[in-house]
mmCIF file of C-alpha atoms and ligand atoms in Angstrom:
data_model
loop_
_atom_site.group_PDB
_atom_site.id
_atom_site.type_symbol
_atom_site.label_atom_id
_atom_site.label_comp_id
_atom_site.label_asym_id
_atom_site.label_seq_id
_atom_site.Cartn_x
_atom_site.Cartn_y
_atom_site.Cartn_z
ATOM 1 C CA UNK A 1 -3.169 -15.191 2.473
ATOM 2 C CA UNK A 2 -3.199 -15.785 6.238
ATOM 3 C CA UNK A 3 -5.234 -18.195 8.329
ATOM 4 C CA UNK A 4 -7.189 -15.213 9.684
ATOM 5 C CA UNK A 5 -8.326 -14.306 6.192
ATOM 6 C CA UNK A 6 -9.319 -17.928 5.580
ATOM 7 C CA UNK A 7 -11.385 -18.494 8.700
ATOM 8 C CA UNK A 8 -12.723 -14.939 8.966
ATOM 9 C CA UNK A 9 -13.773 -13.062 12.070
ATOM 10 C CA UNK A 10 -17.016 -14.963 12.440
ATOM 11 C CA UNK A 11 -15.362 -18.352 12.440
ATOM 12 C CA UNK A 12 -12.601 -17.412 14.830
ATOM 13 C CA UNK A 13 -13.181 -17.613 18.553
ATOM 14 C CA UNK A 14 -10.829 -16.547 21.282
ATOM 15 C CA UNK A 15 -9.611 -19.038 23.859
ATOM 16 C CA UNK A 16 -11.996 -19.176 26.802
ATOM 17 C CA UNK A 17 -11.904 -20.892 30.145
ATOM 18 C CA UNK A 18 -14.611 -23.268 28.924
ATOM 19 C CA UNK A 19 -12.847 -24.336 25.738
ATOM 20 C CA UNK A 20 -12.425 -28.106 25.802
ATOM 21 C CA UNK A 21 -14.248 -28.318 29.150
ATOM 22 C CA UNK A 22 -16.234 -31.357 28.018
ATOM 23 C CA UNK A 23 -13.119 -33.547 27.878
ATOM 24 C CA UNK A 24 -11.525 -32.245 31.077
ATOM 25 C CA UNK A 25 -13.719 -34.185 33.541
ATOM 26 C CA UNK A 26 -15.353 -37.624 33.556
ATOM 27 C CA UNK A 27 -18.758 -37.385 31.852
ATOM 28 C CA UNK A 28 -21.946 -38.508 33.577
ATOM 29 C CA UNK A 29 -22.718 -40.693 30.555
ATOM 30 C CA UNK A 30 -20.754 -41.730 27.439
ATOM 31 C CA UNK A 31 -20.320 -38.866 24.995
ATOM 32 C CA UNK A 32 -21.070 -39.120 21.278
ATOM 33 C CA UNK A 33 -18.921 -37.220 18.787
ATOM 34 C CA UNK A 34 -20.477 -36.973 15.309
ATOM 35 C CA UNK A 35 -17.811 -37.339 12.620
ATOM 36 C CA UNK A 36 -18.816 -35.138 9.697
ATOM 37 C CA UNK A 37 -16.700 -37.250 7.335
ATOM 38 C CA UNK A 38 -19.945 -39.047 6.414
ATOM 39 C CA UNK A 39 -22.164 -35.950 6.472
ATOM 40 C CA UNK A 40 -23.726 -34.561 3.306
ATOM 41 C CA UNK A 41 -21.132 -31.867 2.571
ATOM 42 C CA UNK A 42 -23.573 -30.002 0.354
ATOM 43 C CA UNK A 43 -25.629 -29.350 3.502
ATOM 44 C CA UNK A 44 -22.867 -29.302 6.105
ATOM 45 C CA UNK A 45 -24.357 -26.584 8.308
ATOM 46 C CA UNK A 46 -27.745 -28.296 8.399
ATOM 47 C CA UNK A 47 -26.113 -31.645 9.164
ATOM 48 C CA UNK A 48 -24.150 -30.183 12.085
ATOM 49 C CA UNK A 49 -27.241 -28.470 13.501
ATOM 50 C CA UNK A 50 -29.263 -31.688 13.096
ATOM 51 C CA UNK A 51 -26.881 -33.962 14.999
ATOM 52 C CA UNK A 52 -26.368 -31.435 17.782
ATOM 53 C CA UNK A 53 -30.150 -30.952 18.079
ATOM 54 C CA UNK A 54 -30.489 -34.751 18.175
ATOM 55 C CA UNK A 55 -28.180 -34.958 21.188
ATOM 56 C CA UNK A 56 -24.611 -35.305 19.884
ATOM 57 C CA UNK A 57 -22.097 -33.928 22.374
ATOM 58 C CA UNK A 58 -19.450 -32.840 19.870
ATOM 59 C CA UNK A 59 -18.685 -32.444 16.184
ATOM 60 C CA UNK A 60 -15.657 -34.561 15.235
ATOM 61 C CA UNK A 61 -13.620 -33.041 12.385
ATOM 62 C CA UNK A 62 -11.338 -35.554 10.613
ATOM 63 C CA UNK A 63 -8.340 -33.823 9.066
ATOM 64 C CA UNK A 64 -6.316 -35.853 6.520
ATOM 65 C CA UNK A 65 -3.297 -34.704 4.546
ATOM 66 C CA UNK A 66 -2.750 -37.468 1.974
ATOM 67 C CA UNK A 67 0.606 -38.332 3.637
ATOM 68 C CA UNK A 68 -0.058 -39.594 7.162
ATOM 69 C CA UNK A 69 -3.156 -41.290 5.734
ATOM 70 C CA UNK A 70 -3.950 -42.067 2.080
ATOM 71 C CA UNK A 71 -6.803 -39.570 1.795
ATOM 72 C CA UNK A 72 -7.554 -35.854 1.832
ATOM 73 C CA UNK A 73 -10.430 -34.379 3.778
ATOM 74 C CA UNK A 74 -10.868 -30.955 5.346
ATOM 75 C CA UNK A 75 -8.929 -28.072 6.848
ATOM 76 C CA UNK A 76 -9.358 -25.031 9.099
ATOM 77 C CA UNK A 77 -11.836 -23.298 6.771
ATOM 78 C CA UNK A 78 -14.261 -26.213 7.193
ATOM 79 C CA UNK A 79 -13.740 -26.116 10.961
ATOM 80 C CA UNK A 80 -14.598 -22.402 10.904
ATOM 81 C CA UNK A 81 -17.741 -23.157 8.902
ATOM 82 C CA UNK A 82 -18.763 -25.744 11.510
ATOM 83 C CA UNK A 83 -18.145 -23.180 14.235
ATOM 84 C CA UNK A 84 -20.443 -20.707 12.475
ATOM 85 C CA UNK A 85 -23.135 -23.388 12.005
ATOM 86 C CA UNK A 86 -23.115 -24.547 15.650
ATOM 87 C CA UNK A 87 -21.595 -21.692 17.676
ATOM 88 C CA UNK A 88 -22.029 -23.349 21.059
ATOM 89 C CA UNK A 89 -21.020 -26.909 20.148
ATOM 90 C CA UNK A 90 -17.823 -28.680 21.142
ATOM 91 C CA UNK A 91 -15.517 -29.150 18.134
ATOM 92 C CA UNK A 92 -13.203 -32.162 18.423
ATOM 93 C CA UNK A 93 -10.492 -32.064 15.732
ATOM 94 C CA UNK A 94 -8.673 -35.299 14.818
ATOM 95 C CA UNK A 95 -5.408 -34.441 13.061
ATOM 96 C CA UNK A 96 -4.321 -37.320 10.823
ATOM 97 C CA UNK A 97 -1.459 -35.293 9.384
ATOM 98 C CA UNK A 98 2.308 -35.163 9.413
ATOM 99 C CA UNK A 99 3.763 -32.157 11.262
ATOM 100 C CA UNK A 100 0.605 -31.362 13.251
ATOM 101 C CA UNK A 101 2.500 -28.502 14.942
ATOM 102 C CA UNK A 102 1.814 -26.459 11.790
ATOM 103 C CA UNK A 103 -1.922 -26.784 12.218
ATOM 104 C CA UNK A 104 -2.718 -26.408 15.941
ATOM 105 C CA UNK A 105 -2.913 -22.618 15.826
ATOM 106 C CA UNK A 106 -4.957 -22.470 12.603
ATOM 107 C CA UNK A 107 -7.509 -24.870 14.078
ATOM 108 C CA UNK A 108 -7.600 -23.004 17.402
ATOM 109 C CA UNK A 109 -8.287 -19.805 15.457
ATOM 110 C CA UNK A 110 -10.960 -21.621 13.460
ATOM 111 C CA UNK A 111 -12.845 -22.392 16.679
ATOM 112 C CA UNK A 112 -11.597 -25.855 17.668
ATOM 113 C CA UNK A 113 -12.052 -26.726 21.349
ATOM 114 C CA UNK A 114 -9.924 -29.850 21.221
ATOM 115 C CA UNK A 115 -7.224 -31.334 18.992
ATOM 116 C CA UNK A 116 -5.980 -34.916 18.924
ATOM 117 C CA UNK A 117 -2.584 -35.660 17.369
ATOM 118 C CA UNK A 118 -1.209 -39.088 16.513
ATOM 119 C CA UNK A 119 1.455 -40.845 18.582
ATOM 120 C CA UNK A 120 2.967 -42.119 15.319
ATOM 121 C CA UNK A 121 3.979 -38.681 13.979
ATOM 122 C CA UNK A 122 7.659 -37.774 14.016
ATOM 123 C CA UNK A 123 7.276 -34.695 16.186
ATOM 124 C CA UNK A 124 7.939 -34.028 19.868
ATOM 125 C CA UNK A 125 4.685 -35.107 21.559
ATOM 126 C CA UNK A 126 5.144 -33.187 24.848
ATOM 127 C CA UNK A 127 5.875 -30.022 22.859
ATOM 128 C CA UNK A 128 2.779 -30.548 20.690
ATOM 129 C CA UNK A 129 0.572 -31.035 23.735
ATOM 130 C CA UNK A 130 2.041 -27.969 25.435
ATOM 131 C CA UNK A 131 1.496 -25.934 22.267
ATOM 132 C CA UNK A 132 -2.172 -26.964 22.055
ATOM 133 C CA UNK A 133 -2.715 -26.288 25.760
ATOM 134 C CA UNK A 134 -1.163 -22.843 25.447
ATOM 135 C CA UNK A 135 -3.742 -22.118 22.732
ATOM 136 C CA UNK A 136 -6.468 -22.946 25.250
ATOM 137 C CA UNK A 137 -7.542 -26.270 23.774
ATOM 138 C CA UNK A 138 -7.786 -29.648 25.449
ATOM 139 C CA UNK A 139 -5.497 -32.175 23.773
ATOM 140 C CA UNK A 140 -5.544 -35.848 22.899
ATOM 141 C CA UNK A 141 -3.111 -38.461 21.601
ATOM 142 C CA UNK A 142 -4.303 -41.137 19.161
ATOM 143 C CA UNK A 143 -2.896 -44.595 18.502
ATOM 144 C CA UNK A 144 -3.422 -46.589 15.325
ATOM 145 C CA UNK A 145 -4.576 -50.233 15.542
ATOM 146 C CA UNK A 146 -0.979 -51.479 15.239
ATOM 147 C CA UNK A 147 0.414 -49.181 17.947
ATOM 148 C CA UNK A 148 0.483 -50.681 21.467
ATOM 149 C CA UNK A 149 -1.250 -49.028 24.406
ATOM 150 C CA UNK A 150 2.135 -48.758 26.115
ATOM 151 C CA UNK A 151 3.037 -46.037 23.592
ATOM 152 C CA UNK A 152 0.762 -43.750 25.603
ATOM 153 C CA UNK A 153 2.236 -44.633 28.975
ATOM 154 C CA UNK A 154 5.136 -42.235 29.287
ATOM 155 C CA UNK A 155 4.371 -38.945 27.582
ATOM 156 C CA UNK A 156 5.711 -36.207 29.830
ATOM 157 C CA UNK A 157 3.028 -33.561 29.151
ATOM 158 C CA UNK A 158 -0.353 -34.917 30.289
ATOM 159 C CA UNK A 159 -3.272 -34.902 27.886
ATOM 160 C CA UNK A 160 -7.019 -34.934 28.488
ATOM 161 C CA UNK A 161 -7.894 -37.693 26.027
ATOM 162 C CA UNK A 162 -6.511 -40.865 24.484
ATOM 163 C CA UNK A 163 -7.966 -41.926 21.139
ATOM 164 C CA UNK A 164 -7.878 -45.635 20.317
ATOM 165 C CA UNK A 165 -8.372 -46.120 16.567
ATOM 166 C CA UNK A 166 -10.593 -49.102 15.824
ATOM 167 C CA UNK A 167 -9.922 -48.926 12.057
ATOM 168 C CA UNK A 168 -6.833 -47.981 10.080
ATOM 169 C CA UNK A 169 -7.374 -44.237 9.670
ATOM 170 C CA UNK A 170 -8.213 -42.711 6.312
ATOM 171 C CA UNK A 171 -11.818 -43.534 5.516
ATOM 172 C CA UNK A 172 -15.204 -43.816 7.137
ATOM 173 C CA UNK A 173 -17.331 -46.917 6.695
ATOM 174 C CA UNK A 174 -14.677 -49.542 7.579
ATOM 175 C CA UNK A 175 -15.214 -52.601 9.777
ATOM 176 C CA UNK A 176 -14.577 -52.306 13.527
ATOM 177 C CA UNK A 177 -11.458 -54.106 14.837
ATOM 178 C CA UNK A 178 -12.590 -55.683 18.149
ATOM 179 C CA UNK A 179 -9.053 -56.553 19.316
ATOM 180 C CA UNK A 180 -8.388 -52.875 20.119
ATOM 181 C CA UNK A 181 -10.751 -53.140 23.089
ATOM 182 C CA UNK A 182 -7.938 -54.837 25.027
ATOM 183 C CA UNK A 183 -6.007 -51.562 24.689
ATOM 184 C CA UNK A 184 -9.007 -49.635 25.995
ATOM 185 C CA UNK A 185 -9.164 -51.939 29.026
ATOM 186 C CA UNK A 186 -5.495 -51.571 29.829
ATOM 187 C CA UNK A 187 -5.551 -47.773 29.406
ATOM 188 C CA UNK A 188 -8.609 -47.474 31.654
ATOM 189 C CA UNK A 189 -6.935 -49.664 34.261
ATOM 190 C CA UNK A 190 -3.767 -47.567 34.133
ATOM 191 C CA UNK A 191 -5.274 -44.076 34.030
ATOM 192 C CA UNK A 192 -8.553 -44.582 35.919
ATOM 193 C CA UNK A 193 -11.063 -41.768 35.394
ATOM 194 C CA UNK A 194 -8.352 -39.149 34.945
ATOM 195 C CA UNK A 195 -8.590 -39.124 31.138
ATOM 196 C CA UNK A 196 -11.184 -39.541 28.459
ATOM 197 C CA UNK A 197 -10.827 -42.600 26.245
ATOM 198 C CA UNK A 198 -12.256 -42.082 22.769
ATOM 199 C CA UNK A 199 -12.828 -44.807 20.193
ATOM 200 C CA UNK A 200 -13.015 -44.055 16.481
ATOM 201 C CA UNK A 201 -13.797 -46.255 13.515
ATOM 202 C CA UNK A 202 -16.551 -48.707 12.705
ATOM 203 C CA UNK A 203 -18.527 -47.941 15.847
ATOM 204 C CA UNK A 204 -22.240 -48.684 15.568
ATOM 205 C CA UNK A 205 -25.195 -49.386 17.850
ATOM 206 C CA UNK A 206 -24.222 -53.085 17.529
ATOM 207 C CA UNK A 207 -20.777 -52.727 19.138
ATOM 208 C CA UNK A 208 -21.059 -49.498 21.176
ATOM 209 C CA UNK A 209 -22.018 -51.398 24.315
ATOM 210 C CA UNK A 210 -18.814 -53.462 24.273
ATOM 211 C CA UNK A 211 -16.785 -50.256 23.784
ATOM 212 C CA UNK A 212 -18.390 -48.553 26.777
ATOM 213 C CA UNK A 213 -18.064 -51.704 28.859
ATOM 214 C CA UNK A 214 -14.328 -51.783 28.077
ATOM 215 C CA UNK A 215 -13.925 -48.231 29.374
ATOM 216 C CA UNK A 216 -14.644 -45.902 26.458
ATOM 217 C CA UNK A 217 -16.273 -42.614 27.402
ATOM 218 C CA UNK A 218 -16.257 -40.847 24.014
ATOM 219 C CA UNK A 219 -17.704 -42.677 20.996
ATOM 220 C CA UNK A 220 -17.045 -41.328 17.482
ATOM 221 C CA UNK A 221 -19.392 -42.227 14.660
ATOM 222 C CA UNK A 222 -19.565 -41.171 11.027
ATOM 223 C CA UNK A 223 -21.311 -43.692 8.752
ATOM 224 C CA UNK A 224 -23.522 -45.380 11.367
ATOM 225 C CA UNK A 225 -24.839 -41.997 12.491
ATOM 226 C CA UNK A 226 -25.099 -40.004 9.263
ATOM 227 C CA UNK A 227 -26.325 -43.084 7.405
ATOM 228 C CA UNK A 228 -29.206 -43.575 9.814
ATOM 229 C CA UNK A 229 -32.715 -42.199 9.439
ATOM 230 C CA UNK A 230 -33.197 -41.169 13.051
ATOM 231 C CA UNK A 231 -30.145 -39.333 14.400
ATOM 232 C CA UNK A 232 -31.611 -39.101 17.928
ATOM 233 C CA UNK A 233 -32.243 -42.845 18.216
ATOM 234 C CA UNK A 234 -28.804 -43.674 16.813
ATOM 235 C CA UNK A 235 -27.047 -41.276 19.179
ATOM 236 C CA UNK A 236 -28.907 -42.811 22.134
ATOM 237 C CA UNK A 237 -27.873 -46.312 20.958
ATOM 238 C CA UNK A 238 -24.243 -45.219 20.476
ATOM 239 C CA UNK A 239 -24.025 -44.370 24.182
ATOM 240 C CA UNK A 240 -23.990 -48.131 24.656
HETATM 241 C C1 DX5 B 1 -11.230 -42.542 10.171
HETATM 242 C C2 DX5 B 1 -11.744 -41.330 10.919
HETATM 243 C C3 DX5 B 1 -13.021 -41.611 11.597
HETATM 244 C C4 DX5 B 1 -14.133 -41.937 10.653
HETATM 245 C C5 DX5 B 1 -15.107 -42.827 11.320
HETATM 246 O O1 DX5 B 1 -9.970 -42.294 9.695
HETATM 247 O O2 DX5 B 1 -10.826 -40.908 11.906
HETATM 248 O O3 DX5 B 1 -13.422 -40.535 12.464
HETATM 249 O O4 DX5 B 1 -14.792 -40.789 10.186
HETATM 250 O O5 DX5 B 1 -15.999 -43.293 10.368
HETATM 251 P P1 DX5 B 1 -16.944 -44.542 10.686
HETATM 252 O O6 DX5 B 1 -17.673 -44.231 11.943
HETATM 253 O O7 DX5 B 1 -17.825 -44.614 9.469
HETATM 254 O O8 DX5 B 1 -16.042 -45.714 10.792
HETATM 255 ZN ZN1 ZN B 2 -11.594 -39.431 13.520
#
């Protein structure tokens, strides 16, 4: 079985000039990426359509392999299903996997606009970023809470986004680690407006303002958003 037979023609989308456009320039206001890890999987299409209709800027797809993180989640077939549910929406894939080079093409074929890989993986980061760019996607590099911001300073191939994890990756619903905001501040000071800074983990209307104030321009939320009654009000509050 090939990836094409898994994602199907409907789920696949060719690379376009606009793919990943949302992360390529500074946004006019903070962006909200809805992490479907806390969505009702039995109604995944409806959940995606609901958060996009309520104002979310992107669907965040958390991919876990049971090795890089102690949990399993979803793969390219789920990404393709999201693409079919919300054909025009930005899909932001967060690869919490070892050997992400094996998965960039399958996710590009499944309709991903953007992929973020972790700095901590034992693969050649510049090569990974170049591979994702050649597939037409924008690319990001994530750092875990214990990884210093300086680990993002000298990667030869530039990326569009830097993801600062504010929980230890693996599960939604964990408590926000405020100390990571110092990393956001130093990355914003170093890179200016040239890159997006995304924060992921434990973000809620209660702490979103401090994230945005520190320099975040893409806020990820799973449990605070999908656990709320009014997606539109929560998304507005998550913009800080
Ligand atoms: C954690 C994932 C996050 C997670 C966020 O490993 O990368 O995207 O879904 O969940 P909340 O917002 O509930 O902390
Ligand atoms: Zn994530």
